[in-house]
């Protein structure tokens, strides 16, 4: 599987943690659509942490996920690294 669309699934921080665990071991996914969920700052931090060891993912959509300043900072740090 190269693309996964989980848009508008009510995914919160707990679900994001489960997704992060899966991303640690996935080497084929290139596109992950997570827009319009409720992932929040903690969830986005977990996902980005998992992606540090996952070079295959090239597109990640986190639009409309209750991400605040802390989550935005995590995203900025990830992009810079």
Short mmCIF file of C-alpha atoms in Angstrom, two decimals:
data_model
loop_
_atom_site.label_atom_id
_atom_site.label_comp_id
_atom_site.label_asym_id
_atom_site.label_seq_id
_atom_site.Cartn_x
_atom_site.Cartn_y
_atom_site.Cartn_z
CA UNK A 1 0.00 0.00 0.00
CA UNK A 2 1.41 3.38 -1.01
CA UNK A 3 -1.45 5.69 -0.05
CA UNK A 4 -3.77 5.71 2.98
CA UNK A 5 -6.71 8.08 3.43
CA UNK A 6 -7.94 8.40 7.03
CA UNK A 7 -9.59 11.80 6.53
CA UNK A 8 -12.54 12.64 8.81
CA UNK A 9 -12.33 9.53 10.97
CA UNK A 10 -12.45 11.14 14.42
CA UNK A 11 -8.87 10.12 15.12
CA UNK A 12 -7.62 11.62 18.38
CA UNK A 13 -4.29 11.53 20.18
CA UNK A 14 -4.69 7.86 21.13
CA UNK A 15 -5.35 6.86 17.53
CA UNK A 16 -2.41 8.97 16.40
CA UNK A 17 -0.17 7.05 18.80
CA UNK A 18 -1.31 3.79 17.19
CA UNK A 19 -0.65 5.21 13.72
CA UNK A 20 2.80 6.34 14.87
CA UNK A 21 3.63 2.81 16.04
CA UNK A 22 2.64 1.45 12.62
CA UNK A 23 4.70 4.08 10.80
CA UNK A 24 7.82 2.95 12.63
CA UNK A 25 7.66 -0.39 10.83
CA UNK A 26 6.21 0.64 7.45
CA UNK A 27 8.52 1.15 4.49
CA UNK A 28 6.07 1.38 1.59
CA UNK A 29 3.58 4.14 2.48
CA UNK A 30 4.31 7.35 0.57
CA UNK A 31 1.11 9.35 1.15
CA UNK A 32 -0.85 9.62 4.42
CA UNK A 33 -4.03 11.70 4.54
CA UNK A 34 -5.01 12.56 8.15
CA UNK A 35 -6.86 15.83 7.63
CA UNK A 36 -10.00 16.79 9.58
CA UNK A 37 -9.38 14.63 12.63
CA UNK A 38 -8.56 15.57 16.24
CA UNK A 39 -4.94 14.48 16.46
CA UNK A 40 -3.76 17.50 18.47
CA UNK A 41 -0.27 18.42 19.65
CA UNK A 42 0.56 15.13 21.38
CA UNK A 43 -0.60 13.06 18.42
CA UNK A 44 1.32 15.08 15.85
CA UNK A 45 4.48 14.84 17.96
CA UNK A 46 4.14 11.04 18.06
CA UNK A 47 3.60 10.79 14.30
CA UNK A 48 6.54 13.05 13.52
CA UNK A 49 8.74 11.09 15.91
CA UNK A 50 7.90 7.89 14.06
CA UNK A 51 8.65 9.52 10.71
CA UNK A 52 12.22 10.28 11.71
CA UNK A 53 12.95 6.63 10.91
CA UNK A 54 10.59 6.37 7.93
CA UNK A 55 12.06 7.99 4.81
CA UNK A 56 9.43 6.54 2.44
CA UNK A 57 6.58 8.89 3.44
CA UNK A 58 6.73 12.00 1.26
CA UNK A 59 3.21 13.45 1.72
CA UNK A 60 1.45 13.98 5.04
CA UNK A 61 -1.75 16.02 5.34
CA UNK A 62 -2.52 17.23 8.87
CA UNK A 63 -4.97 20.00 7.96
CA UNK A 64 -7.68 20.77 10.56
CA UNK A 65 -6.43 18.62 13.44
CA UNK A 66 -6.64 20.86 16.52
CA UNK A 67 -2.89 21.44 16.30
CA UNK A 68 -1.86 24.40 18.47
CA UNK A 69 1.43 26.22 19.08
CA UNK A 70 3.23 23.23 20.57
CA UNK A 71 2.26 21.01 17.64
CA UNK A 72 3.21 23.70 15.13
CA UNK A 73 6.61 23.95 16.81
CA UNK A 74 7.03 20.17 16.49
CA UNK A 75 6.21 20.40 12.79
CA UNK A 76 8.68 23.26 12.27
CA UNK A 77 11.47 21.33 14.02
CA UNK A 78 10.71 18.24 11.95
CA UNK A 79 10.85 20.18 8.69
CA UNK A 80 14.20 21.72 9.65
CA UNK A 81 15.77 18.35 10.48
#
